[in-house]
Tab-separated table of C-alpha atoms in Angstrom:
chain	number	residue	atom	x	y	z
A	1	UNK	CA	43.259	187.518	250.182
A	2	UNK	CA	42.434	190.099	247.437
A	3	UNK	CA	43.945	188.499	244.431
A	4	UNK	CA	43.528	192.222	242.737
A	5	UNK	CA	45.674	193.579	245.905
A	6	UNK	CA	47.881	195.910	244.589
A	7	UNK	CA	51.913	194.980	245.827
A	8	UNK	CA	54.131	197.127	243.497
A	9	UNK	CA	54.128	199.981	240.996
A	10	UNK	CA	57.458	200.000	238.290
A	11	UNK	CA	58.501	203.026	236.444
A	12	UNK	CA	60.041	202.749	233.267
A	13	UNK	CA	62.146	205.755	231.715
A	14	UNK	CA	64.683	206.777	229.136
A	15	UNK	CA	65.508	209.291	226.119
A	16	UNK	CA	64.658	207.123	222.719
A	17	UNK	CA	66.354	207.709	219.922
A	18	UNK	CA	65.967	206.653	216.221
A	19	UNK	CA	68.571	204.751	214.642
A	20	UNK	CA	67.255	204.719	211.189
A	21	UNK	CA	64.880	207.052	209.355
A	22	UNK	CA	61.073	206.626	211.420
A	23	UNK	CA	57.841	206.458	209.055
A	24	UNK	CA	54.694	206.397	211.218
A	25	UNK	CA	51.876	207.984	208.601
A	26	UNK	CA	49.283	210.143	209.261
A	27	UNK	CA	46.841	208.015	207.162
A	28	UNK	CA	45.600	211.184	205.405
A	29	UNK	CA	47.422	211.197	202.029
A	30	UNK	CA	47.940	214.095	199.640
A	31	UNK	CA	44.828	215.864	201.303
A	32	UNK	CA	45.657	218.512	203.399
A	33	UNK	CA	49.258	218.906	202.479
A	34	UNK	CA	51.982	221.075	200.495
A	35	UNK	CA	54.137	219.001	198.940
A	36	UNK	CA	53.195	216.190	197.063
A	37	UNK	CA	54.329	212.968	199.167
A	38	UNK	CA	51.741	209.856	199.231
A	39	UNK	CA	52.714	209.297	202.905
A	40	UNK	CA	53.071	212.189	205.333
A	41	UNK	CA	54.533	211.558	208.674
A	42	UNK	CA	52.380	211.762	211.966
A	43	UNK	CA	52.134	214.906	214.141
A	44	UNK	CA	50.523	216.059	217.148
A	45	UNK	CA	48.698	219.555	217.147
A	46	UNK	CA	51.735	221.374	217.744
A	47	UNK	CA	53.157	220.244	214.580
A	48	UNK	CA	55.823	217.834	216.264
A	49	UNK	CA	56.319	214.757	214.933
A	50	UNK	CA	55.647	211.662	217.704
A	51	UNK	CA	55.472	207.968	218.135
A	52	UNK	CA	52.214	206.978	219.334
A	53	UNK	CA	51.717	204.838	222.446
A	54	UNK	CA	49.906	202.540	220.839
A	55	UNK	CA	52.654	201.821	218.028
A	56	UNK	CA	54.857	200.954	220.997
A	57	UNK	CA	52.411	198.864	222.642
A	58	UNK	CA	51.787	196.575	219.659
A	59	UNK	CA	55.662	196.137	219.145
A	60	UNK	CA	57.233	195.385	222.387
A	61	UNK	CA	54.228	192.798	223.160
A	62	UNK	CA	54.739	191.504	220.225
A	63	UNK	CA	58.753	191.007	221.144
A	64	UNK	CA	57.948	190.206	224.446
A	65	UNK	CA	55.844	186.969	223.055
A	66	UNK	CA	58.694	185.683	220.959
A	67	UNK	CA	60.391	184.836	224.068
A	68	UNK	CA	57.218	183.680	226.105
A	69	UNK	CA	53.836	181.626	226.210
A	70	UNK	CA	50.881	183.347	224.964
A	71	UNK	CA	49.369	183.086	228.805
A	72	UNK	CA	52.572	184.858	229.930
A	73	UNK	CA	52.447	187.638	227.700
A	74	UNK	CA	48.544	187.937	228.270
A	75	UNK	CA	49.202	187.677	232.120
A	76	UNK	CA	51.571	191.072	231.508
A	77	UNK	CA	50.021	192.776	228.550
A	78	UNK	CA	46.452	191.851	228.868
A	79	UNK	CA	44.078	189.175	227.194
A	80	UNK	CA	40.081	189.349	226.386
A	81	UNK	CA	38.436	185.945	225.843
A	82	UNK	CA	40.423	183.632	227.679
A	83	UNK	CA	39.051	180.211	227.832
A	84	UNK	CA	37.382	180.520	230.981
A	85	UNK	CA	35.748	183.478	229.230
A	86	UNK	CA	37.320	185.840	231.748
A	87	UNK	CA	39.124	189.028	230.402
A	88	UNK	CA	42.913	190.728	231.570
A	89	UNK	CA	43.514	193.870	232.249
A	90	UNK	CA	46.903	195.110	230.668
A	91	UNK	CA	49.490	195.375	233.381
A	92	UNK	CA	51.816	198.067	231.211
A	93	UNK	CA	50.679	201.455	230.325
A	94	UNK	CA	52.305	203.457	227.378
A	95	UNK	CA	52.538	207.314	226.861
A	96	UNK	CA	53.628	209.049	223.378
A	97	UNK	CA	57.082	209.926	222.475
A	98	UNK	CA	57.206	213.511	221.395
A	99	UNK	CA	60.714	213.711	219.038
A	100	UNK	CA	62.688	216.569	219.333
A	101	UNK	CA	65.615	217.046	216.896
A	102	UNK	CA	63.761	216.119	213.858
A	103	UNK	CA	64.374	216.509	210.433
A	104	UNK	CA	61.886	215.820	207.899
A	105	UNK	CA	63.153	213.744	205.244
A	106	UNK	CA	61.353	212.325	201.282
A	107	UNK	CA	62.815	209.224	200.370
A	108	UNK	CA	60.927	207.757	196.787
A	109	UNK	CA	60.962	204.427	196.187
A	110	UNK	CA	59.390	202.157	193.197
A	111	UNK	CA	57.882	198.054	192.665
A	112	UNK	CA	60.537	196.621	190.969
A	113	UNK	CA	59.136	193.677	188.934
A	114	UNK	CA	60.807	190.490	189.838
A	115	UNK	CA	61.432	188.968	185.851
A	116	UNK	CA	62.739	191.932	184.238
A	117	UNK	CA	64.443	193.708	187.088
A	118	UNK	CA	62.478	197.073	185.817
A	119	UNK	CA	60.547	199.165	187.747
A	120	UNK	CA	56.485	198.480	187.163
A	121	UNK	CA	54.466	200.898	185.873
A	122	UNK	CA	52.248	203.212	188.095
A	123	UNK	CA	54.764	201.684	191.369
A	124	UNK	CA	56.563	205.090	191.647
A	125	UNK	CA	55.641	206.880	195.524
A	126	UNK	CA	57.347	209.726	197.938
A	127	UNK	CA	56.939	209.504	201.288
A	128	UNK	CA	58.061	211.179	204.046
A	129	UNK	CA	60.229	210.143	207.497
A	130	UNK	CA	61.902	211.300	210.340
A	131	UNK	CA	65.434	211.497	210.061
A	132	UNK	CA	67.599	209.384	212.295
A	133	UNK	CA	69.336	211.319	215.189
A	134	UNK	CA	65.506	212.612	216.717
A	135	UNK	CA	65.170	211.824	220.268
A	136	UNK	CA	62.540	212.177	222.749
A	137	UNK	CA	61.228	211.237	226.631
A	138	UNK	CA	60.076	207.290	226.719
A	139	UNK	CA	57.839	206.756	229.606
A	140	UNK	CA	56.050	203.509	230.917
A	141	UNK	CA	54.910	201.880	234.014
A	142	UNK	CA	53.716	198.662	235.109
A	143	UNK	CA	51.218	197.930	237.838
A	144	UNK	CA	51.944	194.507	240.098
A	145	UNK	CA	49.202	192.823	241.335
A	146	UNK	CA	48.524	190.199	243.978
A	147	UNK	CA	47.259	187.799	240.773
A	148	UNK	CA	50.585	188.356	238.777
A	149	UNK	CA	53.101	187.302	241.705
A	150	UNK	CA	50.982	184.201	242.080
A	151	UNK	CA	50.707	182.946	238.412
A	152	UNK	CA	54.603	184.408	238.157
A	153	UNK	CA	56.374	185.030	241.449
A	154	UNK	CA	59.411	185.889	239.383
A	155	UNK	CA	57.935	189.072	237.498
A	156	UNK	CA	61.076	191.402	238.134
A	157	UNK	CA	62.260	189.539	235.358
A	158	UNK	CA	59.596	191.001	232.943
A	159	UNK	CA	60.889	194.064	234.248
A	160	UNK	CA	64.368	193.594	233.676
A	161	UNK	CA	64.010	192.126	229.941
A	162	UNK	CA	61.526	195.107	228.727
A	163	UNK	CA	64.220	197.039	230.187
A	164	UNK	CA	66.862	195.575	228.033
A	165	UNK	CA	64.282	195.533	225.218
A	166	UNK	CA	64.189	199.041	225.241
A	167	UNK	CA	68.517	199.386	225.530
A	168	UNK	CA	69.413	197.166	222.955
A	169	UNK	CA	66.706	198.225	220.517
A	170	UNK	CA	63.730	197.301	218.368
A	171	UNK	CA	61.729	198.699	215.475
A	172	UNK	CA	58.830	200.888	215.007
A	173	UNK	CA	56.055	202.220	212.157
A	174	UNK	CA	56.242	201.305	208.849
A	175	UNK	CA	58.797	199.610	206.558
A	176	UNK	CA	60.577	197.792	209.556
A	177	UNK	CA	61.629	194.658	207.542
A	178	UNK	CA	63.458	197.261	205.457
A	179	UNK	CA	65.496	198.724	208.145
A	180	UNK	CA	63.454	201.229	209.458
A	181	UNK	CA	61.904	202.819	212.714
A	182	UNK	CA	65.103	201.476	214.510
A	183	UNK	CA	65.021	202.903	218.151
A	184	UNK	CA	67.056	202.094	221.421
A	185	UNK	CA	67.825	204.030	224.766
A	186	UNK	CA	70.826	204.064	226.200
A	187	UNK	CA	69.899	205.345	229.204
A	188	UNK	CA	66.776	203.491	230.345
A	189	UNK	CA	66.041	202.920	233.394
A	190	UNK	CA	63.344	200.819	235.332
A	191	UNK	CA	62.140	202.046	238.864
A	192	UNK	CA	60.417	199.205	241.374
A	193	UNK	CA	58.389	200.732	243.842
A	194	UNK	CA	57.938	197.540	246.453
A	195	UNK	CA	54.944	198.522	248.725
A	196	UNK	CA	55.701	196.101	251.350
A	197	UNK	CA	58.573	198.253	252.079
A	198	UNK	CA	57.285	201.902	253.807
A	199	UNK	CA	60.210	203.666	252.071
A	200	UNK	CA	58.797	203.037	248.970
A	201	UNK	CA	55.902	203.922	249.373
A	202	UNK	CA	56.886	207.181	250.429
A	203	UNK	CA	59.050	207.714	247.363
A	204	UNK	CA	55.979	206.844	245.145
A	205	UNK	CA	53.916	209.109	246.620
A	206	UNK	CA	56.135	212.130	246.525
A	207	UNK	CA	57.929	211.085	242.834
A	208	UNK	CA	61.260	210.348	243.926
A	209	UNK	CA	63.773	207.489	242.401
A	210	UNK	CA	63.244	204.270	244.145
A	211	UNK	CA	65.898	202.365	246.047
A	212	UNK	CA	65.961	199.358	243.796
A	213	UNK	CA	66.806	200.791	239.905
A	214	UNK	CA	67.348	198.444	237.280
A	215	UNK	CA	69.422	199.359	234.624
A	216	UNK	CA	68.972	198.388	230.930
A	217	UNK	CA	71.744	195.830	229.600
A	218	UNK	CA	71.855	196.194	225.527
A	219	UNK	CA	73.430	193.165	225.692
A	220	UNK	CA	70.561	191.166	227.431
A	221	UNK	CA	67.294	191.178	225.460
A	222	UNK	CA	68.754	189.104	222.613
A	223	UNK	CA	65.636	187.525	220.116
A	224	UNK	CA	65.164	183.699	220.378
A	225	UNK	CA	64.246	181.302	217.163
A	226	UNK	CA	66.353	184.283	214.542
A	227	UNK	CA	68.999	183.768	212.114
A	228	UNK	CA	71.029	187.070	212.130
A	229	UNK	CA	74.060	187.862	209.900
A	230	UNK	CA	76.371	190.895	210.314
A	231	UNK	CA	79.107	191.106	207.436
A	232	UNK	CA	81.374	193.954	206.828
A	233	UNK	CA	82.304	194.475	202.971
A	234	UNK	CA	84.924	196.791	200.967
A	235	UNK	CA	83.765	198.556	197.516
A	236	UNK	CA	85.932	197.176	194.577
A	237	UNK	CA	85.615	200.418	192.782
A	238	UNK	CA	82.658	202.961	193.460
A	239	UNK	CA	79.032	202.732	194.274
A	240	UNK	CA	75.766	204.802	193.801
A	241	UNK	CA	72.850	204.927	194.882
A	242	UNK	CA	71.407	208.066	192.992
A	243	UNK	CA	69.611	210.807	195.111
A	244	UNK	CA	68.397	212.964	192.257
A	245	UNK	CA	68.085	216.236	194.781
A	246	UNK	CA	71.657	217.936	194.143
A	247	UNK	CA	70.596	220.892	195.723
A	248	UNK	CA	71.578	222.899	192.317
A	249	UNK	CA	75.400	221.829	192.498
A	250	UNK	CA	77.628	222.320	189.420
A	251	UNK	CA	80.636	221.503	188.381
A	252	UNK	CA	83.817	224.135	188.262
A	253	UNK	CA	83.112	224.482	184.711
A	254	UNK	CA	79.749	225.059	185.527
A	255	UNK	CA	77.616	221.640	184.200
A	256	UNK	CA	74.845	220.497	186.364
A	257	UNK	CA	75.732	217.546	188.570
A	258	UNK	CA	72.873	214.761	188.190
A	259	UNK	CA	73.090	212.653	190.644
A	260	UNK	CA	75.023	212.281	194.138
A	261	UNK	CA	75.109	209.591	196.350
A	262	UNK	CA	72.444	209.602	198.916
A	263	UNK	CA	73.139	210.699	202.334
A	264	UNK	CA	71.068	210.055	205.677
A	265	UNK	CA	72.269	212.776	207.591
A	266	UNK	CA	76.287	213.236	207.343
A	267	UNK	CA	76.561	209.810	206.391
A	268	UNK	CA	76.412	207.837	203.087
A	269	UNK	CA	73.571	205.271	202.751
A	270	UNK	CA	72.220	202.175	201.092
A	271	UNK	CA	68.827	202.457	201.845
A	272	UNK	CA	66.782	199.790	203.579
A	273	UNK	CA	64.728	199.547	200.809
A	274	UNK	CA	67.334	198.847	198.022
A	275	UNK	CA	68.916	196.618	200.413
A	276	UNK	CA	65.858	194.549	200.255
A	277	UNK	CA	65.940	194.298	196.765
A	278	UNK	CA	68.975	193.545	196.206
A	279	UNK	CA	68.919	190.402	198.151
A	280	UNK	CA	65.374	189.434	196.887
A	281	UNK	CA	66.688	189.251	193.539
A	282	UNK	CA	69.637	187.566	194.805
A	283	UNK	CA	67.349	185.139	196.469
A	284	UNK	CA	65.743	184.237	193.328
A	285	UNK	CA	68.676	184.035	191.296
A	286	UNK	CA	69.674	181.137	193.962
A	287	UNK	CA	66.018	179.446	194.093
A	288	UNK	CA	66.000	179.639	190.275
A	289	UNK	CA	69.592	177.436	189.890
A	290	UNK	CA	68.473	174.624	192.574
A	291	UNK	CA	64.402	174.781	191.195
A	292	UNK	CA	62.856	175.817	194.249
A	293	UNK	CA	59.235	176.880	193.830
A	294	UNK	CA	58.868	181.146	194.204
A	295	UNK	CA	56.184	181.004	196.506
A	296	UNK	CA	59.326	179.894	198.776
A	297	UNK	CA	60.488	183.071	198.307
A	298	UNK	CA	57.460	184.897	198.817
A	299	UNK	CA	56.653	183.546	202.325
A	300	UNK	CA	60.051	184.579	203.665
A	301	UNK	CA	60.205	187.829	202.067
A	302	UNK	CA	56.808	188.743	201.751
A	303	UNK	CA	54.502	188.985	199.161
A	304	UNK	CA	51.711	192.079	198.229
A	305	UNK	CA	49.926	189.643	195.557
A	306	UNK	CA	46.460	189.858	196.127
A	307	UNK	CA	45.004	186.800	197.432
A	308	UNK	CA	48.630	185.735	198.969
A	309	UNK	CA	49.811	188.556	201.309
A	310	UNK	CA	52.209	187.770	203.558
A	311	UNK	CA	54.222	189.607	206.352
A	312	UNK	CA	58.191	189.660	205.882
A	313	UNK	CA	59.855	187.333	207.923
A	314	UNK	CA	63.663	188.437	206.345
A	315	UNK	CA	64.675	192.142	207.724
A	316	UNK	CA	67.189	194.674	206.887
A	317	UNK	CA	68.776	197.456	208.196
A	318	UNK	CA	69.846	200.709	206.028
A	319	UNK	CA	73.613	200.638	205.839
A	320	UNK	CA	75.650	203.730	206.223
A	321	UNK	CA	79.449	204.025	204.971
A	322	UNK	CA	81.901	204.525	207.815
A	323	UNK	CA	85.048	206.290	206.866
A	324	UNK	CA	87.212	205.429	204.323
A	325	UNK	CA	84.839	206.300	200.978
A	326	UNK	CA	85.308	209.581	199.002
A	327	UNK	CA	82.883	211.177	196.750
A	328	UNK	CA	84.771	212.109	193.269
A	329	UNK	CA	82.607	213.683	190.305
A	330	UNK	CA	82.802	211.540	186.980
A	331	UNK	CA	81.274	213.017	183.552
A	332	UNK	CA	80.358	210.388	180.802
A	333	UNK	CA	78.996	210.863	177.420
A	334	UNK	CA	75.603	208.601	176.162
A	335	UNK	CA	76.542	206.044	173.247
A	336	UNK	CA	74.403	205.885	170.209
A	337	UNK	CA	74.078	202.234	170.385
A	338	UNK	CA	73.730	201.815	166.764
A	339	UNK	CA	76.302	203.994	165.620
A	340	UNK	CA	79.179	203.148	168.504
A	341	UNK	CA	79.616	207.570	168.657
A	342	UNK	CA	78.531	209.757	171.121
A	343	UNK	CA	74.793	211.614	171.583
A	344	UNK	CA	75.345	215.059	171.000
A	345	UNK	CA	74.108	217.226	174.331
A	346	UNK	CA	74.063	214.013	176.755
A	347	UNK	CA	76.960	214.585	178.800
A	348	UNK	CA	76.001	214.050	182.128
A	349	UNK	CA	78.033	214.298	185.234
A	350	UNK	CA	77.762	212.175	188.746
A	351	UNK	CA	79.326	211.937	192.184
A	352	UNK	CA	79.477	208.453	193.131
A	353	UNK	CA	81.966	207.383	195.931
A	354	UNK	CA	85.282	205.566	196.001
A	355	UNK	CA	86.524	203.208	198.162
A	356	UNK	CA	90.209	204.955	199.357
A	357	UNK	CA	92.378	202.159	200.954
A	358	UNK	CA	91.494	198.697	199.261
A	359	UNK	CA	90.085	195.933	201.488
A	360	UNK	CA	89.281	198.006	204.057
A	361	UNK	CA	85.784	197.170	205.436
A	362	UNK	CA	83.660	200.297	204.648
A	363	UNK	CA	80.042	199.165	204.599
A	364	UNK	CA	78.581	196.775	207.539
A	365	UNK	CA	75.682	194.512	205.955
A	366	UNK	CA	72.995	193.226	208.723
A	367	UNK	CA	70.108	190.796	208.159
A	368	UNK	CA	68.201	188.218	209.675
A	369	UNK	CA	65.127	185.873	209.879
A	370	UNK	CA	62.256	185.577	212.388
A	371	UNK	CA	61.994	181.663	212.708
A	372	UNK	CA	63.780	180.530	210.000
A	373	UNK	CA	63.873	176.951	208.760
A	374	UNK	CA	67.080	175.044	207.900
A	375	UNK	CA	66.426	175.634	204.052
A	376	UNK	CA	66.292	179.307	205.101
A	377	UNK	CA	69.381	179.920	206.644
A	378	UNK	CA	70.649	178.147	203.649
A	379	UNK	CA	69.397	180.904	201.687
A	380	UNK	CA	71.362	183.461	204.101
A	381	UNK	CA	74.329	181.659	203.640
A	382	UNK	CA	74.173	181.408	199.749
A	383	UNK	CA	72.958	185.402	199.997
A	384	UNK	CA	76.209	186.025	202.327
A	385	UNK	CA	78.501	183.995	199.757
A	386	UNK	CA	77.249	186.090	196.637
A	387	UNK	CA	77.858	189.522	198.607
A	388	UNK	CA	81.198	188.123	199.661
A	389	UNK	CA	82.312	187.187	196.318
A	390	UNK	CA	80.585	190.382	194.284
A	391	UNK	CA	77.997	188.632	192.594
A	392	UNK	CA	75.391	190.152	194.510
A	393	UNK	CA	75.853	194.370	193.104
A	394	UNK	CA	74.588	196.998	195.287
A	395	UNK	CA	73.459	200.279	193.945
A	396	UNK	CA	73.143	201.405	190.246
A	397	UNK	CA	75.092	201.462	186.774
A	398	UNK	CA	76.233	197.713	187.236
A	399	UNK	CA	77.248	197.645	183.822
A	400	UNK	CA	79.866	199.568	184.072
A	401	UNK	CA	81.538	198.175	187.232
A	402	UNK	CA	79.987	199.895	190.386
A	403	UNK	CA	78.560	198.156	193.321
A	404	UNK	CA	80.404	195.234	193.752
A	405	UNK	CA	81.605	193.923	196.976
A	406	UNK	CA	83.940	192.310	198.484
A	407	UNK	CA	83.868	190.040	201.976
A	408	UNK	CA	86.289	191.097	204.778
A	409	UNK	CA	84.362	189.381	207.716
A	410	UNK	CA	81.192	187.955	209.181
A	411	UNK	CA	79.404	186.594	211.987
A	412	UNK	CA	76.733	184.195	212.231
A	413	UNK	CA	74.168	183.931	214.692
A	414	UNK	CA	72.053	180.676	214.418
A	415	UNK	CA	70.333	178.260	217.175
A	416	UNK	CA	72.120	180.210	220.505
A	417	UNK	CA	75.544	179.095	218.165
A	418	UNK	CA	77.744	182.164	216.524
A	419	UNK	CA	80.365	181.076	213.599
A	420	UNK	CA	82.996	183.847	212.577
A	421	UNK	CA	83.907	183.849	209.025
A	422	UNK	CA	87.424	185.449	207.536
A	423	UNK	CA	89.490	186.213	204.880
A	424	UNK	CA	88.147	184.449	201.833
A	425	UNK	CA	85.165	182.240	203.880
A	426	UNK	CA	87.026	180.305	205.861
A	427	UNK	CA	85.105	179.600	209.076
A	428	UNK	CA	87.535	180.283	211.690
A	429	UNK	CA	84.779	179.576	214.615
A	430	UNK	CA	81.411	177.472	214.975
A	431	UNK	CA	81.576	174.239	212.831
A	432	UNK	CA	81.714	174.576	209.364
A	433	UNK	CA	79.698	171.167	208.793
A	434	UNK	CA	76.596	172.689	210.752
A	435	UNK	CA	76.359	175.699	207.959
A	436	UNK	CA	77.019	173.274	204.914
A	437	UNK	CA	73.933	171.138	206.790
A	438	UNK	CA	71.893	174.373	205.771
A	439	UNK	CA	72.974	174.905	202.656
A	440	UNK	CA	72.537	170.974	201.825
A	441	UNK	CA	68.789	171.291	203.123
A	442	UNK	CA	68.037	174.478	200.654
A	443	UNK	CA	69.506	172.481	197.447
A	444	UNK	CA	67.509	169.027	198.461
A	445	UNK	CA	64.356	171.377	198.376
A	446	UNK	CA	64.979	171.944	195.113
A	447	UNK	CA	65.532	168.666	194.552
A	448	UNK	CA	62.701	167.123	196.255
A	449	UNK	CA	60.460	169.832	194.277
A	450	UNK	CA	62.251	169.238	191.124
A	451	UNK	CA	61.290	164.730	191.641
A	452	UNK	CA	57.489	165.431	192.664
């Protein structure tokens, strides 16, 4: 029997939509361009920006194999120099996502050097994204084979969990450990075409639905081997993060406004990015106090050292204020430091927002670890306890009180267990002893570094 016999055709469809800013480049630079951004975002010849197949290929194999043998995920997506120097065809074909509803967004962003909390010299870049809330047509299909039902008689279930995949979301392009690219369907849906069955046949050959439809469950494609945490957090006082472009506001008396908070769309942000610094320098605050080595640091988070590059294993998403903040302007005055009076012409007004009903959650928190180790989830936990507590600030103008936090509640995800935490920490599900276990194996690294 033809082992290349083909037994079933699948068609995979849905609208995606971005969840968080997209930044796919166009790899040309500054050349070419108007405005002066170091990364431009890609576009087909009609101008429109798109998400190429092949960015979509590369990530959803690459989610798929967390969850399966390297022979099963060559067996779907294709493998070339397999031991017994035979080659696999991929059984999944992509197409490009052409976004409508976009908005073309610059975000800047600068190296922040890790001892003195500055930014480094020469670090400053623009770039541009695509603003969350684009959409556009995902297409894919997958061709069955005799081979594939006899090395995996059960392959409806790739079907169903790229399916799911693609409901309960993933990330895409550039910057994803720092919350973006973020895309999901809610309406995917995967058609099997069964050719030992004449009806469906038929329906393949003249395009219409098939009789078996799979829908996607967001609830079903969960990633194995991550630690994830999802906390939600009041504002003491007020927090900024400055976006510099006021759009020429000014105040009823007529001053310049210089700074706002920055807004993705309607909604107030922390960005991805400052996120991801904020808990970096958290993190080495806490390796620092138990004498754990920095190059711990650097192989969780990433490093861009040359001659030690390493891929992010710790992600972030962008958070975005729900209701319950309010923007209010506030004018200061610059202090001569020297002479305790104020500078003459630096009064300076902002817009930074207020938290409007105390210890009401107002900002959810997410982050998690690709095959962490029990010292690393330590370090979420210790990361989670310094947000909780406000010792962790988020934003600018710390000194003078903004950005600090406070814990309402959290949950834990960790080794298929979840652990709900209230009030002022107190683990009200999941045993308590299996998080201090974590925490216990991050301060004996230090310890064990600190002896040797």
């Amino acid at each position: 029997m033809d082992s290349a016999g083909l037994i079933a055709k699948v068609k995979i469809e849905g609208t995606l939509r971005l969840d968080s800013p997209l930044l796919i480049g166009d790899g040309y630079g500054s050349e070419g361009h108007t405005n002066e951004a170091d990364i431009h975002v890609l576009k087909n010849k009609e101008g429109r920006p798109f998400i190429p197949a092949t960015s979509l290929a590369g990530v959803i194999r690459s989610r798929f194999s967390e969850n399966h043998p390297k022979a099963v995920a060559g067996l779907l997506f294709g493998e070339i120099g397999r031991k017994d120097g035979s080659d696999i065809q991929s059984a999944v074909s992509f197409y490009d996502v052409v976004l409508e509803n976009t908005s073309v967004i610059v975000r800047d962003g600068v190296a922040i050097d890790d001892d003195t909390g500055t930014g480094k010299k020469g670090a400053k870049y623009d770039y541009e994204a695509v603003e969350r809330g684009a959409y556009g047509r995902f297409h894919a299909g997958l061709t069955i084979r005799r081979f594939h039902e006899e090395k995996f008689p059960d392959w409806r279930e790739w079907v169903k969990e790229l399916t799911d995949l693609l409901a309960s979301g993933f990330s895409v392009g550039a910057l994803t450990a720092k919350g973006f690219g973020k895309v999901s369907s809610g309406d995917v849906k995967a058609y099997v075409y069964d050719f030992s069955r004449p009806a469906d046949v038929s329906s393949w050959l003249l395009g219409r639905p098939s009789e078996e439809v799979y829908e996607g469950n967001p609830d079903g494609s969960a990633p194995k081997d991550r630690l994830a945490v999802d906390g939600d957090f009041a504002v003491l006082h007020s927090l900024i993060v400055r976006d510099r472009d006021t759009d020429d506001r000014k105040t009823e008396s007529g001053a310049a406004i210089h700074a706002v908070q920055m807004k993705s769309g309607e909604s107030y942000v922390v960005p991805g990015t400052t996120m991801k610094g904020v808990l970096r320098h958290g993190s080495r605050k806490i390796l620092d106090i138990f004498g754990v080595d920095h190059d711990f640091l650097d192989e969780l988070m990433g490093s861009a050292a040359e001659g030690k590059k390493r891929k992010s294993r710790f992600l972030v998403d962008e958070v975005y204020f729900r209701e319950g903040v309010v923007p209010a302007l506030q004018s200061r005055n610059r202090i001569d430091r020297f002479t305790g009076g104020t500078m003459d012409s630096a009064l300076f007004t902002e817009e930074p927002v207020w938290q409007k009903e105390a210890g009401k959650p107002v900002l959810h928190i997410h982050y998690e670890i690709v095959r962490p180790s029990k010292e690393e989830a330590g370090l979420a936990l210790f990361l989670l306890k310094d947000l909780w507590t406000g010792h962790l600030v988020v934003g600018g103008e710390k000194s003078i009180g903004r950005g600090l936090l406070s814990g309402v509640s959290a949950v834990i995800s960790y080794e298929g267990k979840r652990y709900c935490i209230e009030g002022k920490g107190k683990v009200t599900e999941g045993n308590a002893e299996e998080l201090e276990a974590c925490a216990k194996a991050l301060a004996a690294c230090g310890k064990e570094a600190h002896e040797a």
